XYZ file of C-alpha atoms in Angstrom:
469
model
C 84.232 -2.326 25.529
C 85.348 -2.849 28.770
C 88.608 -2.533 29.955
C 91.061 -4.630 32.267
C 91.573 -3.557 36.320
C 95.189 -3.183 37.154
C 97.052 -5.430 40.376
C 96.592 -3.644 43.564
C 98.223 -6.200 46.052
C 96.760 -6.064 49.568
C 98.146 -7.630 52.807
C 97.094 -11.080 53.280
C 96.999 -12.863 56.634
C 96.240 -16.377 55.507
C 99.608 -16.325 53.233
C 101.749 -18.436 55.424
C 102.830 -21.966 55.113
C 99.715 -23.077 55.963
C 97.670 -20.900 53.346
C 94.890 -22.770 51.809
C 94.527 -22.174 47.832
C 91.117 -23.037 45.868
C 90.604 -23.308 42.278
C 86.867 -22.739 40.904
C 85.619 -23.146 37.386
C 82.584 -24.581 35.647
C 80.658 -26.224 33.100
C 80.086 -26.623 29.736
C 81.668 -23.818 28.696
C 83.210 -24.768 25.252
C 79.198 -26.482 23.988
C 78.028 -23.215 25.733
C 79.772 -21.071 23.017
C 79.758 -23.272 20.108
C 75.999 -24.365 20.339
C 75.501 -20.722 18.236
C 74.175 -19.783 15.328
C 75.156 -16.306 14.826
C 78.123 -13.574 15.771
C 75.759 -12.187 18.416
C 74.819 -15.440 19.909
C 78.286 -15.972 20.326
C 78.848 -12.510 22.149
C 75.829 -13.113 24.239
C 77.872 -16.226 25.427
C 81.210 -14.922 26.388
C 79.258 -11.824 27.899
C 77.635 -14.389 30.072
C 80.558 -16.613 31.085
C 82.494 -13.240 31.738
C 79.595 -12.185 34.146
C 79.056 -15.839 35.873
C 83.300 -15.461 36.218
C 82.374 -11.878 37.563
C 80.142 -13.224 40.513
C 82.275 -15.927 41.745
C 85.129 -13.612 42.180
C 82.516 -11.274 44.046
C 81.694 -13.867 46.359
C 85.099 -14.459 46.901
C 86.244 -10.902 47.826
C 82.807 -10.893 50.010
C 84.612 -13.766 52.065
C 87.978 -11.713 52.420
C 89.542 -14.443 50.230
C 92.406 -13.125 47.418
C 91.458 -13.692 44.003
C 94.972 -14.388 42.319
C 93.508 -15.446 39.204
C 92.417 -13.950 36.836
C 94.223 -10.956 37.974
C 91.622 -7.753 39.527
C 92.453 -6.612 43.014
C 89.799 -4.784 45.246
C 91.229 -2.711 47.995
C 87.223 -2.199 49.486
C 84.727 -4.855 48.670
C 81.902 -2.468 48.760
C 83.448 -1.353 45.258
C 82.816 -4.452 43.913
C 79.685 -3.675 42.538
C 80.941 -0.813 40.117
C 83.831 -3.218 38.980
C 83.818 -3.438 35.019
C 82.771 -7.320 34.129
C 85.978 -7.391 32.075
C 84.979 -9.340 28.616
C 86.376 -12.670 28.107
C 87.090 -13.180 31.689
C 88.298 -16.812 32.490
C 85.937 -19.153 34.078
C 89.080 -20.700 35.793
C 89.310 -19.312 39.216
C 92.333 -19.216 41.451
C 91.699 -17.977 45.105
C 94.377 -17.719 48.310
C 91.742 -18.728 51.068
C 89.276 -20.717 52.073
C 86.490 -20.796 49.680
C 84.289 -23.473 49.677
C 82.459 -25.387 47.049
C 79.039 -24.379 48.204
C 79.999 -20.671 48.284
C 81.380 -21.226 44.640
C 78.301 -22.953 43.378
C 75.772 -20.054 44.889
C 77.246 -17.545 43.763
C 76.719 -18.580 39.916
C 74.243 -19.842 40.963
C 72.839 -16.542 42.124
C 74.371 -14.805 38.399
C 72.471 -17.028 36.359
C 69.520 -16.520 38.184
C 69.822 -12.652 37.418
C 70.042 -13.614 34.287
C 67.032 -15.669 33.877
C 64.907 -13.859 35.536
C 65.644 -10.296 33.662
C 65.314 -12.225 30.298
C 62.067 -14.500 31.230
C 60.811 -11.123 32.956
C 61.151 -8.804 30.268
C 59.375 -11.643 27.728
C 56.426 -11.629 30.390
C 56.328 -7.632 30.030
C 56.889 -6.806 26.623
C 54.757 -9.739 24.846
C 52.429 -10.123 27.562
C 52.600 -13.777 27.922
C 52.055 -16.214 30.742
C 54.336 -17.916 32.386
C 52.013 -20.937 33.369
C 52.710 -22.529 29.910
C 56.357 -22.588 30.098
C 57.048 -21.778 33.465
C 58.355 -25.719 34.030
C 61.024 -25.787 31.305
C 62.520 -22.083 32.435
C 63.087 -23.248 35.819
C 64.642 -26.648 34.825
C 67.222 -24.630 32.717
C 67.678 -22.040 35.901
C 67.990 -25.123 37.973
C 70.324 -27.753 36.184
C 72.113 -25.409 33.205
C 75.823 -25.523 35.553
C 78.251 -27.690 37.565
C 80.888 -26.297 39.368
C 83.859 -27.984 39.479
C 86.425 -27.214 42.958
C 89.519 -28.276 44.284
C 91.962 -27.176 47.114
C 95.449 -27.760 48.186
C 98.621 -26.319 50.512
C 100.336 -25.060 47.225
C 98.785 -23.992 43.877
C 99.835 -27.351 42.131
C 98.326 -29.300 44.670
C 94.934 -27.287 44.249
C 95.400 -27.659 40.495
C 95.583 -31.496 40.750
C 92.864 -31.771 42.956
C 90.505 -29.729 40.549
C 91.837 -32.284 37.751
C 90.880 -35.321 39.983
C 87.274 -33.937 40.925
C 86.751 -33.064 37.382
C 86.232 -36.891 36.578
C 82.961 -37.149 38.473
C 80.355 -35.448 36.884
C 77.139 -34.699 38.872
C 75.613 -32.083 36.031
C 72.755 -33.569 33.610
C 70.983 -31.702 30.880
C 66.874 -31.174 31.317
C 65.692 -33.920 29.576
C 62.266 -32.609 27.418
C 59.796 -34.429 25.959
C 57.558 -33.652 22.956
C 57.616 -34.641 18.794
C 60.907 -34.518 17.315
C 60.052 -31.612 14.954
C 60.061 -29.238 18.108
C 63.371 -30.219 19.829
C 67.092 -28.562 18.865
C 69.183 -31.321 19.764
C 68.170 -31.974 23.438
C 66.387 -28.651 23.878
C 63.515 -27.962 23.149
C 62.135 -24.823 20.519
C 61.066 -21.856 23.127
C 58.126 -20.964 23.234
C 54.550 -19.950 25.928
C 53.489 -23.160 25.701
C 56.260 -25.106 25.491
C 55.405 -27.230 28.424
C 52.609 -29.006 26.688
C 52.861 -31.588 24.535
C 51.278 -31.156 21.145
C 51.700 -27.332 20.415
C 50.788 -26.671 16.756
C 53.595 -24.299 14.374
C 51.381 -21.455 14.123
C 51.097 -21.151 17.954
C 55.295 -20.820 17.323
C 54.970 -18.864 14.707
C 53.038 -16.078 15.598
C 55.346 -15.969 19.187
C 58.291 -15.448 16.853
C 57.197 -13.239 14.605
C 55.728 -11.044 17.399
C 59.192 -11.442 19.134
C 61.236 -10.065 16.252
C 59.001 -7.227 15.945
C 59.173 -6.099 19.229
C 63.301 -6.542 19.617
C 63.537 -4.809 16.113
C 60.436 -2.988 15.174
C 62.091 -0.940 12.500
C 63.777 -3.798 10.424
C 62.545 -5.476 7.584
C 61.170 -9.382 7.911
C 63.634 -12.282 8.041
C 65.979 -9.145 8.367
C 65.613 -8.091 11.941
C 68.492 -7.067 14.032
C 68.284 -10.172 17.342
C 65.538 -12.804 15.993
C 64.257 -13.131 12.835
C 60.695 -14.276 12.400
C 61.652 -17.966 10.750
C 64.225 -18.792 13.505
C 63.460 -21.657 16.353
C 65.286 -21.507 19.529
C 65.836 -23.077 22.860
C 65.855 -21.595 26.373
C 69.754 -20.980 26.380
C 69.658 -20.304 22.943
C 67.247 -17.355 23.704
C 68.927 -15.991 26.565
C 72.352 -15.576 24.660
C 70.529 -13.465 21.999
C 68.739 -11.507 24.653
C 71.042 -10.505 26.704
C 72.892 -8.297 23.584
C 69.329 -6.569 23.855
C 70.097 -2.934 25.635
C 66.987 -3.189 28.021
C 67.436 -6.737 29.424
C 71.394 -6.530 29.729
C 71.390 -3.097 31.343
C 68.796 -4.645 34.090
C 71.702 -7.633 34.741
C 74.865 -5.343 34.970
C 75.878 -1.982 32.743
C 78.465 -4.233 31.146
C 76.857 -6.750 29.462
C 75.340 -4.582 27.060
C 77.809 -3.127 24.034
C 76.357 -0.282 22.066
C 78.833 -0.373 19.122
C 77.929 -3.802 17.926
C 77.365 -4.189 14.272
C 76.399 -7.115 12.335
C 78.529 -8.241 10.082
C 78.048 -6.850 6.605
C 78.441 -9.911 4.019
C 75.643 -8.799 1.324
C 74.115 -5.679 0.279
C 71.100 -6.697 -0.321
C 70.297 -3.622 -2.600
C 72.611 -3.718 -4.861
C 73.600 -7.606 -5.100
C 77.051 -7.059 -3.988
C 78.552 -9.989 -1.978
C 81.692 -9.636 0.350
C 83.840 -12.075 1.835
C 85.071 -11.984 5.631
C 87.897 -13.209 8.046
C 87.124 -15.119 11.024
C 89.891 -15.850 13.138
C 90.294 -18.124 16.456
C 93.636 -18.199 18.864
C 94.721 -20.223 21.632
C 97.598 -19.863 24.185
C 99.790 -23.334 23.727
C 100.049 -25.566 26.402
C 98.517 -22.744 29.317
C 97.838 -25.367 32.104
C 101.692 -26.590 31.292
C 102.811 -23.186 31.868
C 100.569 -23.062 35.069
C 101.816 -25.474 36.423
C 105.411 -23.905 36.022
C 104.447 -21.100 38.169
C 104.083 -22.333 41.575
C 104.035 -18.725 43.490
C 101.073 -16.205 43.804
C 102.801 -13.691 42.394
C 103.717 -15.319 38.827
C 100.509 -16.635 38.462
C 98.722 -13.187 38.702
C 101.271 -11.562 37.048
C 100.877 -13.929 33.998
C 96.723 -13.191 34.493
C 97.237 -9.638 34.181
C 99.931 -10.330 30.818
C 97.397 -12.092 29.220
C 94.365 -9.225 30.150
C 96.217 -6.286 29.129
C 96.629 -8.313 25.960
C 93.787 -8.677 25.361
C 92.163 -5.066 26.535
C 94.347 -3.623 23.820
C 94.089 -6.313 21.300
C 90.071 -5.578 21.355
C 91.222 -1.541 21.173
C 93.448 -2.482 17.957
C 90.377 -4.359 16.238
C 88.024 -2.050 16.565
C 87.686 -0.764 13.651
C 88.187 -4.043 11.354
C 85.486 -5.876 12.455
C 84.239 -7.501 15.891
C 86.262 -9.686 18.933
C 83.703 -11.638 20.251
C 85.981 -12.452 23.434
C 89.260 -11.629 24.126
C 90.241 -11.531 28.029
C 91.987 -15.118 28.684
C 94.472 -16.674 26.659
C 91.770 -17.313 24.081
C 90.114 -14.983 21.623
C 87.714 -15.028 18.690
C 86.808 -12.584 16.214
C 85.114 -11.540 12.848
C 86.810 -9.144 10.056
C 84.438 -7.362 8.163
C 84.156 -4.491 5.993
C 81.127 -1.496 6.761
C 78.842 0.413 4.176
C 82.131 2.636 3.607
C 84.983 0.199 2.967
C 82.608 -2.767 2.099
C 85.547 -4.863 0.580
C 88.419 -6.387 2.801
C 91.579 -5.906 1.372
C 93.386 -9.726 1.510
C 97.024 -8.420 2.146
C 95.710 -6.301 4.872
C 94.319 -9.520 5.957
C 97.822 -11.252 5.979
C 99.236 -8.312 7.418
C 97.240 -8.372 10.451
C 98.018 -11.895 10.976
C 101.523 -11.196 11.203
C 100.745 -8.033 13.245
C 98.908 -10.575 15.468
C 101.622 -12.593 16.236
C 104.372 -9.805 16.855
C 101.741 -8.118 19.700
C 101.348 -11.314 21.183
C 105.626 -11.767 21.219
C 105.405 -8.563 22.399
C 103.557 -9.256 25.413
C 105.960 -11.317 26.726
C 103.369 -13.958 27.929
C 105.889 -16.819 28.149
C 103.744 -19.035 25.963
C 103.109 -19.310 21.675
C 100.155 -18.657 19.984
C 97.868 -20.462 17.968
C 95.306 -19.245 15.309
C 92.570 -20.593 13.052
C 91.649 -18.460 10.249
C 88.664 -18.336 7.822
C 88.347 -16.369 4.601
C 84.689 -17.271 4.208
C 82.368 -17.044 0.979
C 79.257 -14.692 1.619
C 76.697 -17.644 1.527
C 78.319 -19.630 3.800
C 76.333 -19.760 7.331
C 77.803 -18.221 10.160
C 77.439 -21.664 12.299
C 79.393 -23.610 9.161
C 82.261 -20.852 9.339
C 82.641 -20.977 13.285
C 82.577 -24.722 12.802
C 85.316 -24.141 10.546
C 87.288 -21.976 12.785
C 87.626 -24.657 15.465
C 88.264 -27.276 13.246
C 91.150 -24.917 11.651
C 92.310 -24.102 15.266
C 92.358 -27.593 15.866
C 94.619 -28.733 13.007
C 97.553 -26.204 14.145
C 97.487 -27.725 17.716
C 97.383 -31.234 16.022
C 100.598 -30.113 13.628
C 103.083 -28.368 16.332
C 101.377 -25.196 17.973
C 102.444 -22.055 17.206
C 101.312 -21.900 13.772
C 98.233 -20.601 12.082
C 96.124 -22.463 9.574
C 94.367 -20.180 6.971
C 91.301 -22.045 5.398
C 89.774 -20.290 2.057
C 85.890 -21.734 2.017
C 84.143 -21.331 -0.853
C 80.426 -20.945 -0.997
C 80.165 -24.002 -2.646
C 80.977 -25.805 0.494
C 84.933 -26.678 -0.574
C 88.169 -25.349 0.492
C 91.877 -25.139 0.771
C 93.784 -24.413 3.437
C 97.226 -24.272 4.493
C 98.726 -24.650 7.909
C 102.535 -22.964 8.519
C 104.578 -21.826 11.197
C 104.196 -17.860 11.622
C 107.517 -16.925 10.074
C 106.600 -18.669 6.518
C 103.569 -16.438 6.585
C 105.005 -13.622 4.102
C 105.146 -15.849 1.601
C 101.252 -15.052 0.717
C 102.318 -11.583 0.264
C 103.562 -12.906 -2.957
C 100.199 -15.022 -3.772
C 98.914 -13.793 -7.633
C 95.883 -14.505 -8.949
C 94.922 -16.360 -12.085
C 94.623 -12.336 -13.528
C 98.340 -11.524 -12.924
C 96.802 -9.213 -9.751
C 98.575 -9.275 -6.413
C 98.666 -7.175 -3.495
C 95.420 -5.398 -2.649
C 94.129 -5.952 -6.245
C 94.803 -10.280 -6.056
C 91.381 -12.158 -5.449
C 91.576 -14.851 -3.463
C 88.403 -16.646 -4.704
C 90.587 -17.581 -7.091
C 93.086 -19.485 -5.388
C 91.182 -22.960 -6.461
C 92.885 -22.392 -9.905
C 95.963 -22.765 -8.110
C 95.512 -25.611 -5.985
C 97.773 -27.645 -7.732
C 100.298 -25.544 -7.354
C 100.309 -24.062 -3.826
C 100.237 -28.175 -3.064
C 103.870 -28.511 -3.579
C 104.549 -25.669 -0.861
C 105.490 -26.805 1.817
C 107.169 -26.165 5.472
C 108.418 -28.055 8.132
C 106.657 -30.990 6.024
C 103.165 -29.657 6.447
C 101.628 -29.204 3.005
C 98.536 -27.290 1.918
C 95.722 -29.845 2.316
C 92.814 -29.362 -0.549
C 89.147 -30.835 0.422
């Protein structure tokens, strides 16, 4: 993991009452990450977004601008270059200069290229393919895959507002593809050497894939590989998310984007039948831009930037050994609590546990704002995509209800599930859940809380009841 810079304020010439402030950030970044089908696609997107983050705030040092937000401070700018790309880093800029729009734009710009190039190159090497065939549809996704939005102003709020007001005119469109409907994703189209001509026949796609997953995992078993299995289908972006988690490519981008202690998530043991499930959680900072917009001086603005990353540095340090945090660096985070070959089984009152755990670090941290969490106790069969989906719809429902609440959804493999949304300090009360066996504690199973649906539907708080679908 990486870890979080500390403030190292340095004089500033251009802070007088006629100091300039910009505010940078880009798009899509919320389709980015949820356009993904697995816990490593979803790490291969916050790893990029951290690094595209990274280069802007490169460029801006480069220019002798301050970068207030999010909060690193680089006494030489030759240094930059060794700078950890801290994970999770916010795509939402805040400079004390003059920055301009074009000098925002190039600079991602200039990261995404990197990292088009070192996948697309290392694909060229490793399965000796030619680009001719797909060369087309690569550079249309290097081309027209951003926008970057930018706004300025004598005060903070004023560049804040002006960002806001830009924001409204969109000038980024998708690459639009062409070709029969069995070989598009959505609006993308399935990657592959030939992609650029119309009429490609499946075993042309399936032999690239299956020679793909061999050479990214030569030692796993098939339809069991460790990036792409040999019946997947994906898209440019799709690709690139799963191959920058690869050691070779990511280490050829920046030493950061690669993480040697990722582990899949262990959900069934396929030797002995045994099925597990798993906790996937989603927060959210309430009402951050409100709060933003309370701090109208440099100084409380960084200082909140560095609250919220030294959160989330040790946050990530906490986790370890439960399971993975995908990203954790703004005042967002998302993460996945499973059990190894060891411990297999998660323990459900160590799940509730950490929840409350959860929210006394973040009080803790004296951030200013409340906290917000979806979480999923998810069946083993259910696919990863449907339990993210679930996530943000949990996530969702909390905001929707009051804020600083979570919402704990139990989904069953057969596609139902409760849940039950409360404010934190009702959240003991599931230490006292039983199970239709007269088991509670670490021996209660919560598969069985259907049984009790009836029941659990006449507790309530602050008028929110548990909702059964």
């Amino acid at each position: 993991m990486t870890t979080a810079l500390q403030i190292s304020e340095k004089p500033q010439t251009q802070e007088t009452k006629d100091a300039k402030y910009t505010v940078i950030t880009f798009a899509p970044v919320q389709s980015f990450i949820e356009k993904s089908r697995k816990l490593r696609d979803l790490y291969g997107a916050s790893q990029i977004l951290s690094y595209l983050s990274w280069k802007i705030v490169c460029a801006a040092n480069s220019k002798n601008c301050e970068v207030i937000s999010p909060a690193i401070a680089i006494d030489d700018v030759s240094e930059m270059a060794n700078v950890d790309i801290v994970q999770g880093m916010p795509n939402r800029i805040l400079i004390l200069g003059d920055f301009s729009h074009n000098d925002a734009h190039k600079a991602l710009i200039e990261g995404w290229k990197e990292i088009v190039t070192a996948c697309r190159g290392w694909l060229r090497d490793n399965l000796q393919i030619d680009d001719e065939g797909w060369f087309n549809s690569w550079t249309r996704w290097q081309i027209h895959a951003w926008e970057v939005f930018w706004g300025s102003g004598d005060s903070i709020p004023l560049a804040m507002r002006d960002l806001e007001t830009r924001k409204l005119r969109r000038a980024w469109t998708v690459p639009n593809w062409n070709g029969e409907s069995s070989s598009l994703s959505g609006h993308d189209a399935i990657a592959h050497p030939n992609m650029d001509n119309l009429g490609t026949n499946d075993a042309e796609i399936k032999r690239f894939y299956k020679r793909l997953a061999e050479v990214l995992d030569p030692s796993g078993n098939e339809n069991d590989r460790a990036y792409i299995n040999e019946n997947e289908r994906l898209s440019i972006p799709e690709l690139i998310k799963r191959l920058v988690t690869y050691e070779a490519i990511a280490k050829k981008i920046h030493r950061d984007l690669y993480a040697p202690t990722f582990r899949e998530v262990l959900r069934k043991d396929d030797k002995s039948g045994a099925t597990y499930w798993t906790g996937w959680f989603m927060g959210d900072g309430d009402k951050v831009g409100d709060h933003l917009k309370r701090l109208t001086d440099k100084a409380s603005v960084t200082q909140f930037s560095q609250s919220l990353r030294t959160w989330g540095k040790q946050f990530q340090i906490d986790f370890d050994e439960k399971g993975r945090v995908v990203y954790a660096g703004g005042d967002d985070f998302l993460g996945v609590m499973y059990g190894d070959k060891q411990t297999p089984k998660l323990d459900s009152r160590e799940v509730i546990e950490w929840l409350l755990d959860l929210r006394d670090s973040w009080e803790q941290g004296n951030l200013g704002i409340t906290l917000s969490v979806g979480f999923v106790w998810a069946g083993h069969s259910v696919p990863q995509r449907d339990v993210l989906q679930h996530c943000r719809e949990a996530e969702k429902l909390v905001k929707n209800l009051g804020r600083d609440r979570v919402t704990i959804r139990i989904q069953f493999n057969n596609g139902q599930f409760v849940q039950w949304t409360t404010p934190w300090k009702y959240l003991e009360w599931l230490k006292a859940y039983r199970d239709r066996n007269e088991n509670t504690g670490k021996d209660a199973n919560w598969s069985h809380v259907s049984r009790y649906a009836e029941l659990f539907t006449h507790i309530h708080s602050n008028g929110k009841i548990l909702r059964i679908t």
